[in-house]
PDB file of C-alpha atoms in Angstrom:
ATOM      1  CA  SER A   1     -36.964   6.392 208.681  1.00 78.00           C
ATOM      2  CA  PHE A   2     -39.541   9.161 208.542  1.00 84.00           C
ATOM      3  CA  ARG A   3     -37.715  10.669 205.547  1.00 84.00           C
ATOM      4  CA  ALA A   4     -37.785   7.357 203.638  1.00 86.00           C
ATOM      5  CA  GLN A   5     -41.503   7.046 204.360  1.00 90.00           C
ATOM      6  CA  GLU A   6     -41.978  10.593 203.077  1.00 91.00           C
ATOM      7  CA  ILE A   7     -40.005   9.888 199.875  1.00 93.00           C
ATOM      8  CA  PHE A   8     -41.376   6.433 199.034  1.00 93.00           C
ATOM      9  CA  GLY A   9     -44.779   6.269 200.735  1.00 93.00           C
ATOM     10  CA  TRP A  10     -44.388   2.890 202.459  1.00 90.00           C
ATOM     11  CA  THR A  11     -44.661   2.758 206.228  1.00 91.00           C
ATOM     12  CA  GLN A  12     -41.970   1.218 208.383  1.00 88.00           C
ATOM     13  CA  SER A  13     -44.203  -1.766 209.192  1.00 88.00           C
ATOM     14  CA  GLU A  14     -44.692  -2.491 205.467  1.00 88.00           C
ATOM     15  CA  VAL A  15     -40.969  -2.773 204.706  1.00 86.00           C
ATOM     16  CA  LEU A  16     -39.178  -3.633 207.950  1.00 84.00           C
ATOM     17  CA  GLY A  17     -37.315  -6.902 207.568  1.00 83.00           C
ATOM     18  CA  LYS A  18     -37.745  -7.066 203.783  1.00 82.00           C
ATOM     19  CA  SER A  19     -34.999  -6.730 201.209  1.00 77.00           C
ATOM     20  CA  TRP A  20     -35.356  -4.393 198.237  1.00 68.00           C
ATOM     21  CA  ASP A  21     -36.313  -7.239 195.902  1.00 71.00           C
ATOM     22  CA  GLU A  22     -39.265  -8.468 198.025  1.00 79.00           C
ATOM     23  CA  PHE A  23     -41.639  -5.677 197.021  1.00 77.00           C
ATOM     24  CA  PRO A  24     -42.003  -3.427 193.951  1.00 83.00           C
ATOM     25  CA  PHE A  25     -39.321  -0.902 194.798  1.00 88.00           C
ATOM     26  CA  VAL A  26     -36.514  -0.939 192.230  1.00 92.00           C
ATOM     27  CA  TYR A  27     -37.326  -0.039 188.612  1.00 94.00           C
ATOM     28  CA  GLU A  28     -37.025  -3.268 186.618  1.00 93.00           C
ATOM     29  CA  SER A  29     -34.344  -2.178 184.152  1.00 95.00           C
ATOM     30  CA  ASP A  30     -32.229  -0.797 187.033  1.00 96.00           C
ATOM     31  CA  ALA A  31     -32.333  -4.013 189.103  1.00 92.00           C
ATOM     32  CA  GLU A  32     -29.081  -5.348 187.634  1.00 94.00           C
ATOM     33  CA  LYS A  33     -27.256  -2.126 188.516  1.00 95.00           C
ATOM     34  CA  VAL A  34     -28.650  -2.175 192.075  1.00 94.00           C
ATOM     35  CA  GLY A  35     -27.726  -5.844 192.425  1.00 92.00           C
ATOM     36  CA  ALA A  36     -24.163  -5.128 191.274  1.00 95.00           C
ATOM     37  CA  ALA A  37     -23.823  -2.320 193.831  1.00 95.00           C
ATOM     38  CA  ALA A  38     -25.037  -4.665 196.568  1.00 92.00           C
ATOM     39  CA  SER A  39     -22.673  -7.431 195.417  1.00 93.00           C
ATOM     40  CA  GLU A  40     -19.671  -5.095 195.679  1.00 93.00           C
ATOM     41  CA  LEU A  41     -20.483  -4.581 199.327  1.00 93.00           C
ATOM     42  CA  ILE A  42     -21.322  -8.202 200.084  1.00 90.00           C
ATOM     43  CA  ASP A  43     -18.176  -9.654 198.496  1.00 90.00           C
ATOM     44  CA  GLY A  44     -15.954  -7.052 200.171  1.00 87.00           C
ATOM     45  CA  THR A  45     -14.822  -5.312 196.985  1.00 88.00           C
ATOM     46  CA  THR A  46     -15.661  -2.072 198.733  1.00 90.00           C
ATOM     47  CA  ASP A  47     -17.130  -0.917 202.041  1.00 89.00           C
ATOM     48  CA  PHE A  48     -18.881   2.090 200.492  1.00 94.00           C
ATOM     49  CA  ASN A  49     -20.480   2.897 197.151  1.00 96.00           C
ATOM     50  CA  THR A  50     -23.104   5.005 195.466  1.00 96.00           C
ATOM     51  CA  CYS A  51     -25.799   3.940 193.052  1.00 97.00           C
ATOM     52  CA  SER A  52     -28.021   6.172 190.934  1.00 96.00           C
ATOM     53  CA  ASN A  53     -31.199   4.420 189.902  1.00 97.00           C
ATOM     54  CA  ARG A  54     -34.945   4.703 189.578  1.00 96.00           C
ATOM     55  CA  ASN A  55     -37.294   3.533 192.302  1.00 95.00           C
ATOM     56  CA  TYR A  56     -41.018   3.059 192.609  1.00 95.00           C
ATOM     57  CA  ARG A  57     -43.038   4.870 195.195  1.00 95.00           C
ATOM     58  CA  LYS A  58     -45.915   3.037 196.867  1.00 94.00           C
ATOM     59  CA  ASP A  59     -48.347   4.835 194.533  1.00 95.00           C
ATOM     60  CA  GLY A  60     -46.514   3.372 191.499  1.00 94.00           C
ATOM     61  CA  SER A  61     -44.852   6.605 190.398  1.00 95.00           C
ATOM     62  CA  VAL A  62     -41.177   6.491 189.466  1.00 96.00           C
ATOM     63  CA  ILE A  63     -38.555   8.694 191.086  1.00 97.00           C
ATOM     64  CA  HIS A  64     -34.821   9.068 190.498  1.00 97.00           C
ATOM     65  CA  CYS A  65     -32.647   8.390 193.519  1.00 96.00           C
ATOM     66  CA  GLU A  66     -29.010   8.544 194.455  1.00 97.00           C
ATOM     67  CA  TRP A  67     -28.101   5.968 197.091  1.00 96.00           C
ATOM     68  CA  PHE A  68     -25.084   6.164 199.399  1.00 96.00           C
ATOM     69  CA  ASN A  69     -24.446   2.645 200.713  1.00 95.00           C
ATOM     70  CA  SER A  70     -22.119   1.264 203.329  1.00 95.00           C
ATOM     71  CA  ILE A  71     -21.637  -2.101 204.963  1.00 91.00           C
ATOM     72  CA  ARG A  72     -20.413  -2.515 208.526  1.00 90.00           C
ATOM     73  CA  ARG A  73     -18.448  -5.644 209.359  1.00 89.00           C
ATOM     74  CA  GLU A  74     -17.626  -7.463 212.587  1.00 89.00           C
ATOM     75  CA  ALA A  75     -13.986  -8.132 213.448  1.00 90.00           C
ATOM     76  CA  ASP A  76     -14.301 -11.585 211.849  1.00 89.00           C
ATOM     77  CA  GLY A  77     -15.486  -9.994 208.553  1.00 83.00           C
ATOM     78  CA  GLU A  78     -19.141 -10.976 208.935  1.00 86.00           C
ATOM     79  CA  THR A  79     -21.744  -8.387 207.985  1.00 85.00           C
ATOM     80  CA  ALA A  80     -22.969  -6.465 211.015  1.00 88.00           C
ATOM     81  CA  SER A  81     -25.285  -4.023 209.246  1.00 88.00           C
ATOM     82  CA  TRP A  82     -26.066  -2.088 206.125  1.00 87.00           C
ATOM     83  CA  VAL A  83     -26.488   1.669 205.961  1.00 90.00           C
ATOM     84  CA  SER A  84     -28.140   3.253 202.945  1.00 89.00           C
ATOM     85  CA  LEU A  85     -28.909   6.934 202.667  1.00 91.00           C
ATOM     86  CA  VAL A  86     -31.112   8.104 199.811  1.00 93.00           C
ATOM     87  CA  HIS A  87     -31.417  11.396 198.038  1.00 93.00           C
ATOM     88  CA  ASP A  88     -34.363  12.049 195.694  1.00 95.00           C
ATOM     89  CA  VAL A  89     -32.781  13.649 192.613  1.00 96.00           C
ATOM     90  CA  SER A  90     -35.872  13.548 190.378  1.00 95.00           C
ATOM     91  CA  GLU A  91     -36.029  17.317 189.887  1.00 94.00           C
ATOM     92  CA  ARG A  92     -32.358  17.483 188.909  1.00 94.00           C
ATOM     93  CA  VAL A  93     -32.683  14.551 186.494  1.00 94.00           C
ATOM     94  CA  GLU A  94     -35.781  16.062 184.864  1.00 92.00           C
ATOM     95  CA  SER A  95     -34.078  19.444 184.603  1.00 92.00           C
ATOM     96  CA  GLU A  96     -31.006  17.877 182.969  1.00 93.00           C
ATOM     97  CA  LEU A  97     -33.253  15.976 180.542  1.00 91.00           C
ATOM     98  CA  GLN A  98     -35.082  19.157 179.571  1.00 89.00           C
ATOM     99  CA  GLU A  99     -31.769  20.964 179.130  1.00 91.00           C
ATOM    100  CA  ARG A 100     -30.500  18.195 176.807  1.00 91.00           C
ATOM    101  CA  GLN A 101     -33.758  18.328 174.828  1.00 88.00           C
ATOM    102  CA  VAL A 102     -33.469  22.098 174.409  1.00 87.00           C
ATOM    103  CA  ARG A 103     -29.808  21.814 173.365  1.00 89.00           C
ATOM    104  CA  ASN A 104     -30.666  19.102 170.844  1.00 87.00           C
ATOM    105  CA  ALA A 105     -33.564  21.157 169.497  1.00 86.00           C
ATOM    106  CA  MET A 106     -31.400  24.256 169.151  1.00 85.00           C
ATOM    107  CA  ARG A 107     -28.670  22.241 167.429  1.00 86.00           C
ATOM    108  CA  THR A 108     -31.254  20.778 165.022  1.00 84.00           C
ATOM    109  CA  LEU A 109     -32.588  24.260 164.238  1.00 83.00           C
ATOM    110  CA  ILE A 110     -29.165  25.820 163.675  1.00 85.00           C
ATOM    111  CA  GLU A 111     -27.731  22.918 161.676  1.00 85.00           C
ATOM    112  CA  GLY A 112     -30.907  22.582 159.639  1.00 82.00           C
ATOM    113  CA  THR A 113     -31.170  26.245 158.646  1.00 83.00           C
ATOM    114  CA  SER A 114     -27.599  27.537 158.557  1.00 83.00           C
ATOM    115  CA  ARG A 115     -27.179  27.297 154.759  1.00 85.00           C
ATOM    116  CA  ASP A 116     -30.549  28.672 153.718  1.00 83.00           C
ATOM    117  CA  THR A 117     -31.720  32.218 153.021  1.00 87.00           C
ATOM    118  CA  GLY A 118     -34.954  33.831 151.900  1.00 87.00           C
ATOM    119  CA  THR A 119     -37.923  31.543 151.319  1.00 88.00           C
ATOM    120  CA  ASP A 120     -35.703  28.457 151.622  1.00 90.00           C
ATOM    121  CA  PHE A 121     -34.764  29.540 155.158  1.00 92.00           C
ATOM    122  CA  PHE A 122     -38.422  29.621 156.256  1.00 93.00           C
ATOM    123  CA  LYS A 123     -39.109  26.239 154.662  1.00 94.00           C
ATOM    124  CA  ALA A 124     -36.088  24.770 156.397  1.00 93.00           C
ATOM    125  CA  LEU A 125     -37.099  26.407 159.673  1.00 92.00           C
ATOM    126  CA  VAL A 126     -40.627  24.915 159.768  1.00 93.00           C
ATOM    127  CA  ARG A 127     -39.242  21.478 158.856  1.00 92.00           C
ATOM    128  CA  ASN A 128     -36.590  21.666 161.555  1.00 91.00           C
ATOM    129  CA  VAL A 129     -38.979  22.989 164.218  1.00 91.00           C
ATOM    130  CA  HIS A 130     -41.128  19.939 163.419  1.00 92.00           C
ATOM    131  CA  GLU A 131     -38.112  17.626 163.731  1.00 88.00           C
ATOM    132  CA  ALA A 132     -36.790  19.275 166.895  1.00 87.00           C
ATOM    133  CA  PHE A 133     -40.067  19.399 168.808  1.00 86.00           C
ATOM    134  CA  GLY A 134     -42.280  16.859 167.062  1.00 87.00           C
ATOM    135  CA  TYR A 135     -45.034  19.332 166.237  1.00 89.00           C
ATOM    136  CA  ARG A 136     -47.562  18.138 163.681  1.00 93.00           C
ATOM    137  CA  TYR A 137     -48.138  21.650 162.306  1.00 94.00           C
ATOM    138  CA  VAL A 138     -45.625  24.490 162.076  1.00 94.00           C
ATOM    139  CA  MET A 139     -46.193  27.741 160.273  1.00 92.00           C
ATOM    140  CA  ILE A 140     -44.535  31.086 159.848  1.00 91.00           C
ATOM    141  CA  THR A 141     -46.876  33.884 158.885  1.00 90.00           C
ATOM    142  CA  ARG A 142     -46.714  37.532 157.966  1.00 88.00           C
ATOM    143  CA  LYS A 143     -49.384  40.160 158.410  1.00 86.00           C
ATOM    144  CA  GLU A 144     -51.187  41.425 155.346  1.00 85.00           C
ATOM    145  CA  PHE A 145     -52.371  44.977 155.798  1.00 77.00           C
ATOM    146  CA  GLY A 146     -56.020  45.822 155.313  1.00 79.00           C
ATOM    147  CA  GLU A 147     -59.178  46.536 157.287  1.00 82.00           C
ATOM    148  CA  GLU A 148     -59.047  43.297 159.286  1.00 85.00           C
ATOM    149  CA  PRO A 149     -55.899  41.461 160.365  1.00 85.00           C
ATOM    150  CA  ILE A 150     -55.090  38.825 157.763  1.00 90.00           C
ATOM    151  CA  ALA A 151     -52.204  36.398 158.207  1.00 90.00           C
ATOM    152  CA  ARG A 152     -50.501  34.716 155.257  1.00 92.00           C
ATOM    153  CA  THR A 153     -48.183  31.763 155.726  1.00 94.00           C
ATOM    154  CA  VAL A 154     -44.658  32.136 154.424  1.00 94.00           C
ATOM    155  CA  ALA A 155     -43.930  28.476 155.171  1.00 95.00           C
ATOM    156  CA  PHE A 156     -46.289  25.773 156.406  1.00 96.00           C
ATOM    157  CA  TRP A 157     -45.417  22.264 157.591  1.00 96.00           C
ATOM    158  CA  ALA A 158     -48.291  19.823 157.994  1.00 96.00           C
ATOM    159  CA  ASP A 159     -48.385  16.075 158.554  1.00 93.00           C
ATOM    160  CA  GLY A 160     -44.737  15.442 157.723  1.00 93.00           C
ATOM    161  CA  LYS A 161     -44.285  17.650 154.655  1.00 96.00           C
ATOM    162  CA  LEU A 162     -44.299  21.192 153.339  1.00 96.00           C
ATOM    163  CA  ALA A 163     -47.840  22.263 152.489  1.00 96.00           C
ATOM    164  CA  GLU A 164     -49.341  25.002 150.361  1.00 96.00           C
ATOM    165  CA  ASN A 165     -49.330  28.497 151.819  1.00 96.00           C
ATOM    166  CA  PHE A 166     -52.666  30.107 152.659  1.00 95.00           C
ATOM    167  CA  SER A 167     -54.236  33.242 154.127  1.00 94.00           C
ATOM    168  CA  TYR A 168     -56.672  33.457 157.021  1.00 93.00           C
ATOM    169  CA  SER A 169     -58.338  35.990 159.271  1.00 91.00           C
ATOM    170  CA  ALA A 170     -56.309  36.414 162.431  1.00 87.00           C
ATOM    171  CA  ILE A 171     -59.413  37.399 164.419  1.00 87.00           C
ATOM    172  CA  GLY A 172     -60.058  34.920 167.229  1.00 85.00           C
ATOM    173  CA  THR A 173     -56.770  33.066 166.704  1.00 84.00           C
ATOM    174  CA  PRO A 174     -53.546  33.111 168.734  1.00 80.00           C
ATOM    175  CA  CYS A 175     -52.085  35.186 165.902  1.00 81.00           C
ATOM    176  CA  GLU A 176     -54.457  38.032 166.777  1.00 81.00           C
ATOM    177  CA  ASN A 177     -52.872  38.151 170.247  1.00 79.00           C
ATOM    178  CA  VAL A 178     -49.374  38.256 168.781  1.00 79.00           C
ATOM    179  CA  LEU A 179     -49.998  41.064 166.288  1.00 77.00           C
ATOM    180  CA  GLY A 180     -48.524  44.289 167.608  1.00 69.00           C
ATOM    181  CA  ARG A 181     -47.154  42.581 170.715  1.00 73.00           C
ATOM    182  CA  SER A 182     -44.120  40.580 171.695  1.00 68.00           C
ATOM    183  CA  THR A 183     -43.581  36.874 171.178  1.00 72.00           C
ATOM    184  CA  CYS A 184     -46.129  34.597 172.866  1.00 72.00           C
ATOM    185  CA  PHE A 185     -46.358  30.854 173.368  1.00 72.00           C
ATOM    186  CA  PHE A 186     -49.697  29.098 172.953  1.00 68.00           C
ATOM    187  CA  PRO A 187     -49.567  25.344 173.672  1.00 69.00           C
TER     188      PRO A 187
END
């Protein structure tokens, strides 16, 4: 259909008459699941099923799909036709993955810092931000007052361990943008 061509990128002439396993279409580690869903229909276990799996587009990119499959049978039980409707659920799957990652990160932060106070809290926080997000460097700084904006680390995580605290000029750094303003994110 036009919609299938839009989703997957193959033209009707490229796929007409071919089964799903005759061209790179089903993500390798999902092939067993897709085969099992097809077998249920072929052997008559069910006349309708759904299958959530990954598929390749013609350009090689991977998308997440939800398939609604049905088999139509003749009066003698022979297969008359297959009907498969597809829904691209990639955005939903990615959103759910991001939500799980955020939940896991928040859980790591809360569990990892809940018993600490003072300086120990900041040390635990930089360690757990590293663990939750995989950042190589994490630091918490405070502003030292003077003629120019100086930042001093309260806790600094570098290359897998707590590192010595240090001071630096905030001029020309992301910290300069944060001083006197609200929270900012700089990737």
